[in-house]
CSV table of C-alpha atoms in Angstrom, one decimal:
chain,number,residue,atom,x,y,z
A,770,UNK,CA,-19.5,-13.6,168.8
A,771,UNK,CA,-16.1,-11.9,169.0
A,772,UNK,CA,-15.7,-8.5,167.7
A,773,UNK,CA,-13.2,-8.3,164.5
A,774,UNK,CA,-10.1,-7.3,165.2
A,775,UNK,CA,-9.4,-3.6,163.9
A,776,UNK,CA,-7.2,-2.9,161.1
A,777,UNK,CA,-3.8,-1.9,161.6
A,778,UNK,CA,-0.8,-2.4,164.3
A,779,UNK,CA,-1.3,-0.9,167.8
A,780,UNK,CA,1.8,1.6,168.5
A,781,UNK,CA,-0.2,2.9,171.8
A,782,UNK,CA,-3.1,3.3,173.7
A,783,UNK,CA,-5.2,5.6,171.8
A,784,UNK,CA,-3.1,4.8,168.3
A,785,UNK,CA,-2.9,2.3,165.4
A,786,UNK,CA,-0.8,2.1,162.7
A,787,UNK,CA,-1.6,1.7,158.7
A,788,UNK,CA,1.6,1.5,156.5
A,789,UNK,CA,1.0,2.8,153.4
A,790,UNK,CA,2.4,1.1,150.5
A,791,UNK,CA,4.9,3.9,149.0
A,792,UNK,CA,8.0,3.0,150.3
A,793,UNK,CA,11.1,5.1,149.2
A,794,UNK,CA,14.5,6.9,149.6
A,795,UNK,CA,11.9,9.5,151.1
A,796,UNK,CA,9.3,8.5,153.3
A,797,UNK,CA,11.5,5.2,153.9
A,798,UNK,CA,9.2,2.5,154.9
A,799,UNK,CA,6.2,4.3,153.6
A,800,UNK,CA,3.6,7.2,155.1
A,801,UNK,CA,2.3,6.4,158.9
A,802,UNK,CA,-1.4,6.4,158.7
A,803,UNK,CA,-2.6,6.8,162.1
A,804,UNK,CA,-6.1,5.0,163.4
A,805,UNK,CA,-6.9,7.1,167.3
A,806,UNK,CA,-9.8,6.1,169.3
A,807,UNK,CA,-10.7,6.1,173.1
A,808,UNK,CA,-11.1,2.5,174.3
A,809,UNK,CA,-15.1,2.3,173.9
A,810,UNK,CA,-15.5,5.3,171.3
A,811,UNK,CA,-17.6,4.1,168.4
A,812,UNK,CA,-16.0,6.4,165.8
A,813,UNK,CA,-12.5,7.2,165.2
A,814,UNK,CA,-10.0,10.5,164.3
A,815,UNK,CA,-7.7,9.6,160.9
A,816,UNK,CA,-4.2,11.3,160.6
A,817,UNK,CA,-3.0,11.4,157.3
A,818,UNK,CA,-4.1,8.9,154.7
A,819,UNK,CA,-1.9,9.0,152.4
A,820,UNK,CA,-1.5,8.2,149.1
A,821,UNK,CA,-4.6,7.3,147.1
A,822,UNK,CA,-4.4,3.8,146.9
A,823,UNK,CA,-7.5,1.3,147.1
A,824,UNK,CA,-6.5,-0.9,149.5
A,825,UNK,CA,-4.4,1.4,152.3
A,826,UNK,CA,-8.0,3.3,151.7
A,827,UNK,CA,-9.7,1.0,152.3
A,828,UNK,CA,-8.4,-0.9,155.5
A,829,UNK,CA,-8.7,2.8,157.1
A,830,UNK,CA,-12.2,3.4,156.1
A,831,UNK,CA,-13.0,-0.1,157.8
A,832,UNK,CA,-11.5,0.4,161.2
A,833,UNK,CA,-15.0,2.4,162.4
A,834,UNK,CA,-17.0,5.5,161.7
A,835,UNK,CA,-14.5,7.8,160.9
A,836,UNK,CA,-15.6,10.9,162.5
A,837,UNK,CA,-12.2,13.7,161.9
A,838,UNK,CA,-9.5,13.7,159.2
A,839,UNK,CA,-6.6,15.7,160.6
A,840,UNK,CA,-3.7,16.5,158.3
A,841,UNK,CA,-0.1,17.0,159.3
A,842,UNK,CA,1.1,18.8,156.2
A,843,UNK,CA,0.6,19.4,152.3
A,844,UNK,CA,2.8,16.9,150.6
A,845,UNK,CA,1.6,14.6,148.6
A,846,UNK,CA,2.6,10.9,150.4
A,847,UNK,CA,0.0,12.8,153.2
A,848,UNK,CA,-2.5,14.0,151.7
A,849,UNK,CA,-3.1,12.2,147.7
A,850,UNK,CA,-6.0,10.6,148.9
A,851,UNK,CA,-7.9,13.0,150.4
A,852,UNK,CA,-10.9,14.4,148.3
A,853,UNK,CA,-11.3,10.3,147.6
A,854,UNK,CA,-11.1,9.3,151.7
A,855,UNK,CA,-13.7,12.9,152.0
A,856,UNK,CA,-15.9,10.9,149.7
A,857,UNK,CA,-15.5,7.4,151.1
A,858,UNK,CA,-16.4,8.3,154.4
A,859,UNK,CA,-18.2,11.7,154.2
A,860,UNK,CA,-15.5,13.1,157.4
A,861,UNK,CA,-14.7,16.7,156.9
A,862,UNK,CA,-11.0,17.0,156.5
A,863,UNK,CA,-8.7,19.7,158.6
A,864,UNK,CA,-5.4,21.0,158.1
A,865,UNK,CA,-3.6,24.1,158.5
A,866,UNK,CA,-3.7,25.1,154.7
A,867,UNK,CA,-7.4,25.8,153.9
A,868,UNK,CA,-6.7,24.2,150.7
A,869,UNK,CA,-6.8,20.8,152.3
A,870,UNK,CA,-9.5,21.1,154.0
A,871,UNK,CA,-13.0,19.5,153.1
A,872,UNK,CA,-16.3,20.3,155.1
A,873,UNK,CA,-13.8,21.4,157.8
A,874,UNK,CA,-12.4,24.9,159.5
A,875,UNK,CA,-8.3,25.0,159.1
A,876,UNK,CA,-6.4,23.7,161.7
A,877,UNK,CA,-6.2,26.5,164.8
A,878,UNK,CA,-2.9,26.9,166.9
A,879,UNK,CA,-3.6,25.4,170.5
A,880,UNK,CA,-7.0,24.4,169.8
A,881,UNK,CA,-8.5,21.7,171.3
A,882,UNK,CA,-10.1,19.0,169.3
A,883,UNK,CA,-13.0,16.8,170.9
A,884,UNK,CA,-13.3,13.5,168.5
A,885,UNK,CA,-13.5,9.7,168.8
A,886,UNK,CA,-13.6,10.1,172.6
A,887,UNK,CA,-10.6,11.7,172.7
A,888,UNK,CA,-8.9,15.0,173.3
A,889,UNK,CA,-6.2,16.2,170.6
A,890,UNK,CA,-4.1,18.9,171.2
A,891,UNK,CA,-2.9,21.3,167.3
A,892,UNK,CA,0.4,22.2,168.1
A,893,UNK,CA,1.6,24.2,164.6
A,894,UNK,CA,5.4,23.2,163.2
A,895,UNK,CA,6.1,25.1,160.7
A,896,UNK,CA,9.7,24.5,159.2
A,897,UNK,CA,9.2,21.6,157.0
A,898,UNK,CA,7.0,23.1,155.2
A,899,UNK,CA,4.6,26.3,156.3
A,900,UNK,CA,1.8,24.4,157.4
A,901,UNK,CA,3.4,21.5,159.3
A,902,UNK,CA,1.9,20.8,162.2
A,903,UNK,CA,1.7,18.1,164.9
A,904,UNK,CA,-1.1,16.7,167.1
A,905,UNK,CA,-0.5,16.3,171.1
A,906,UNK,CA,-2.7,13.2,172.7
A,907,UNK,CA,-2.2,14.0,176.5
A,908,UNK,CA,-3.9,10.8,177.7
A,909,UNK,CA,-2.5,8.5,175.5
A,910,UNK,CA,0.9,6.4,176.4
A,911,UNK,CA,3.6,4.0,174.6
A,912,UNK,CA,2.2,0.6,176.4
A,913,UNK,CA,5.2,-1.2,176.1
A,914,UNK,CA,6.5,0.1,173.0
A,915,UNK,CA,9.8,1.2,173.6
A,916,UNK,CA,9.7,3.0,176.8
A,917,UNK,CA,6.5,4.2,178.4
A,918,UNK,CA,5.3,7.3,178.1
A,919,UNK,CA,5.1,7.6,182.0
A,920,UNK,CA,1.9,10.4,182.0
A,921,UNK,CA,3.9,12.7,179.5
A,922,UNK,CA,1.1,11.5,176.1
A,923,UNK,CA,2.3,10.9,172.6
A,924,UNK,CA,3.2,13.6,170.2
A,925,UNK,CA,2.2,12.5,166.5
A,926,UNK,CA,5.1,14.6,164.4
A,927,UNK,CA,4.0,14.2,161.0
A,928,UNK,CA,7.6,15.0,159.1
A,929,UNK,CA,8.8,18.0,161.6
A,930,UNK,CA,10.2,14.5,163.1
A,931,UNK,CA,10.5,11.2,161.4
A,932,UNK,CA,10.9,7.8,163.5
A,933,UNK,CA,14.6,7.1,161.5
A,934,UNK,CA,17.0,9.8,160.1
A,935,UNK,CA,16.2,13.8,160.1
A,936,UNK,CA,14.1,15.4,158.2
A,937,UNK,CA,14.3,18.1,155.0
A,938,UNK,CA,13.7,21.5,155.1
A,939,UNK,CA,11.5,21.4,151.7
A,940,UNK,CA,12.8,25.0,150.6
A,941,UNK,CA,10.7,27.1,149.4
A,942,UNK,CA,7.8,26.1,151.5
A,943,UNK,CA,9.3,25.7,154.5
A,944,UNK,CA,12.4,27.7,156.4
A,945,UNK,CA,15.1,26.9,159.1
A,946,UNK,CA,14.6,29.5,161.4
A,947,UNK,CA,10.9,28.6,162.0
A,948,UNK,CA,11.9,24.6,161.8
A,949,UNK,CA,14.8,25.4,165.0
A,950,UNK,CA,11.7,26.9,166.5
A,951,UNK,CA,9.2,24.4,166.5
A,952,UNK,CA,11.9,22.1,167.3
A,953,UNK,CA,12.6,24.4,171.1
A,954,UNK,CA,8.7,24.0,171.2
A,955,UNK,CA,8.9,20.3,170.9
A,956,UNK,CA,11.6,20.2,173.3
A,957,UNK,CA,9.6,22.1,176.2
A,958,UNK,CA,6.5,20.3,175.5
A,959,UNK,CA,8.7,16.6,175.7
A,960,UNK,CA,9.7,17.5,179.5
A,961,UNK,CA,9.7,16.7,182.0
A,962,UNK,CA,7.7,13.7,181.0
A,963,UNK,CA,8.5,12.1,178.5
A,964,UNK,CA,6.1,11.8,175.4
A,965,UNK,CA,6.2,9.3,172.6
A,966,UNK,CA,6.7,9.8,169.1
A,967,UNK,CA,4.6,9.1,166.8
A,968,UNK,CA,6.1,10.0,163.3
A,969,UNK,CA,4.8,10.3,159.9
A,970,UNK,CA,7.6,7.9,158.3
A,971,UNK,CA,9.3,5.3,160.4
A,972,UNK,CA,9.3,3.6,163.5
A,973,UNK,CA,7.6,5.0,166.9
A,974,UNK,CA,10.3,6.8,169.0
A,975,UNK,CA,10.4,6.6,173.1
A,976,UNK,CA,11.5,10.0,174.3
A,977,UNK,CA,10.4,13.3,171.8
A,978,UNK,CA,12.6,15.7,174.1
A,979,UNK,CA,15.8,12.9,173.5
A,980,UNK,CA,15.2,13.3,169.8
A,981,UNK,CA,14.3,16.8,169.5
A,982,UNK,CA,17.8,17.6,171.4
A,983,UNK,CA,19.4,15.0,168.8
A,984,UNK,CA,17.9,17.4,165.3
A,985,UNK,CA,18.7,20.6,167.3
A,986,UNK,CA,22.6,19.4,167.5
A,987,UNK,CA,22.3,17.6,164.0
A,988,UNK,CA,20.9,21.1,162.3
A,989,UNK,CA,23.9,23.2,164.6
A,990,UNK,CA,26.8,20.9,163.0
A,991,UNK,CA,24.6,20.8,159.5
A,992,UNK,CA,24.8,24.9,159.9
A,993,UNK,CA,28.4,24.8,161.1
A,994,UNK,CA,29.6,22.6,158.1
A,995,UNK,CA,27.6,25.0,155.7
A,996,UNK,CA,29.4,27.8,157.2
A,997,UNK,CA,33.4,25.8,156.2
A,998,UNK,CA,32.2,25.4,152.9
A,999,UNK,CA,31.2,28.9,152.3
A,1000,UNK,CA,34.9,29.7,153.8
A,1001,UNK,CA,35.9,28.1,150.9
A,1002,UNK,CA,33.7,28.6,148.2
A,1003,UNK,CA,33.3,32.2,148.7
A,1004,UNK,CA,30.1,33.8,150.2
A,1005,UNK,CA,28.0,34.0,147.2
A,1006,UNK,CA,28.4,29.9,146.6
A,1007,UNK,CA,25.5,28.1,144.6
A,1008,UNK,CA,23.5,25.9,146.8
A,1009,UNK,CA,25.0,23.6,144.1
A,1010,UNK,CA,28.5,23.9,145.1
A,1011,UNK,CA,27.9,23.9,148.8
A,1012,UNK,CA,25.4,20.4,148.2
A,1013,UNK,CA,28.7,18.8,146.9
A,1014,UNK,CA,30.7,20.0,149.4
A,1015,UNK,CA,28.5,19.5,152.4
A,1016,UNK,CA,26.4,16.6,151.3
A,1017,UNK,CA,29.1,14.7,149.2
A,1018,UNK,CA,28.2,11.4,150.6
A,1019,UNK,CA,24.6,11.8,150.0
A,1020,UNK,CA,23.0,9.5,147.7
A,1021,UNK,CA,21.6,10.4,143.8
A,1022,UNK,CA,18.4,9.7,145.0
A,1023,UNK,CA,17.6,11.7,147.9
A,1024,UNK,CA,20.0,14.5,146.3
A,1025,UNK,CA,17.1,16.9,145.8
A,1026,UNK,CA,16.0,16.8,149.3
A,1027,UNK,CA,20.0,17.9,150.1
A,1028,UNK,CA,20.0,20.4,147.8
A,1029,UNK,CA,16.9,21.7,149.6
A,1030,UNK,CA,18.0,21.4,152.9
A,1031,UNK,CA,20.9,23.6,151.8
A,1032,UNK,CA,19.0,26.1,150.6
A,1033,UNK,CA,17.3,26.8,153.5
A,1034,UNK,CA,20.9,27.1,155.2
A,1035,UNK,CA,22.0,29.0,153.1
A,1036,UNK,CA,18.4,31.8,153.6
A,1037,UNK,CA,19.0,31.3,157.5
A,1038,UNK,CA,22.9,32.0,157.4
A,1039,UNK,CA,22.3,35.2,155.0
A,1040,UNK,CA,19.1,36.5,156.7
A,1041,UNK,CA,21.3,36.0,160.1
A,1042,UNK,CA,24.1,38.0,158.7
A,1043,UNK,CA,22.2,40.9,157.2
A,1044,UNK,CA,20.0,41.0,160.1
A,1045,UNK,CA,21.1,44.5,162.8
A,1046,UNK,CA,22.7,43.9,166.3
């Protein structure tokens, strides 16, 4: 009898792919849940399930005995489902917040996890938000999608990096300074092999040190813009006023997000200024 083929749409060696159904000006196509197993493993590791609906829950509760549910941050299209995916399939749940986490330590900087035959790597990212992290799979490799990993692993970026666009800087919670910083860390762990992407929202990426180099000049002309508006609105400019300015081409529905983004700008040019030589 042949065996049934498992759920979701294999993005590399050691990774499937479960689209949630939330798509939006936010997490575009909908949250990337991620399905990693070693060939031969009997259970598997589940990154970020999502939003609590029945039937995304479902289809990952059916591709094997899930053993680990690793978290890549707090926000909600990550992590709505999780005390009923805890329940569904009794896995302890890990994340760098300790509020996320059922039956399960937090999430440890540089600590190596041993699950579904494989070894996972927790690389923290804060910037995002404070508790973004991202998972390093050392052994695993593209296969064709895009280009080949060529030895360097995959990187599964959560929304420190997304698969189309850049990501937001969801002031309060999370901060530019740190976010430039975890990109730099990115960047030295994407050389000089190249690693795939796996991101939290859109499609799988070839090269993380390509796109980690492409944010780190995005953010540089994002800060330098900020800077000319503030030239002409006056240092003490609302957020508000430099969002229209800077982000004037944005559209309605992701004008929060902007507006966010620019606040953290605004902290990181203000902290850099009043900071001593």
């Amino acid at each position: 009898m042949d065996e049934p083929v498992a759920p979701g749409r294999p993005v590399s060696t050691l990774a499937r792919l479960v689209l949630a159904p939330n798509a939006g000006p936010m997490t575009l196509d909908g949250t990337n849940s991620y399905v990693l197993r070693a060939p031969g493993a009997d259970g598997v590791v589940v990154v970020d399930p999502g939003p609590a609906d029945a039937a995304h829950l479902a289809t990952l509760a059916g591709s094997g005995r899930v053993e680990l549910v690793l978290v890549t941050h707090r926000h909600a299209d990550h992590t709505e489902s999780l005390e009923t995916f805890h329940a569904m399939t009794d896995a302890p749940v890990r994340a760098i917040d300790p509020a996320l986490c059922l039956a399960g330590a937090p999430l440890a900087d540089g600590e190596r996890i041993l699950a579904a035959g494989l070894e996972i790597e927790v690389v923290a990212t804060p910037g995002h938000t404070a508790d973004s992290v991202c998972f390093a799979l050392p052994g695993d490799d593209l296969g064709g999608v895009g280009r080949a990993a060529s030895g360097g692993g995959t990187m599964l970026t959560g929304d420190t990096i997304l698969g189309r666009g850049t990501t937001i800087i969801a002031d309060p919670d999370g901060a530019l300074g740190p976010y430039l910083d975890s990109l730099e860390r990115l960047l030295a762990l994407g050389t000089p092999a190249p690693v795939g992407v796996l991101p939290g929202h859109g499609p799988v990426l070839p090269d993380l040190a390509v796109i980690c180099r492409a944010y780190l000049a995005h953010r540089a002309e994002r800060l330098d813009q900020v800077r000319a508006a503030l030239r002409v609105l006056g240092e003490g400019a609302t957020p508000d006023a430099v969002t229209d300015l800077v982000y004037a081409d944005t559209d309605a529905s992701v004008r929060s997000a902007a507006e966010a983004s620019v606040r953290a700008q605004l902290a990181y040019l203000r902290h850099a200024r009043n900071s001593p030589e």
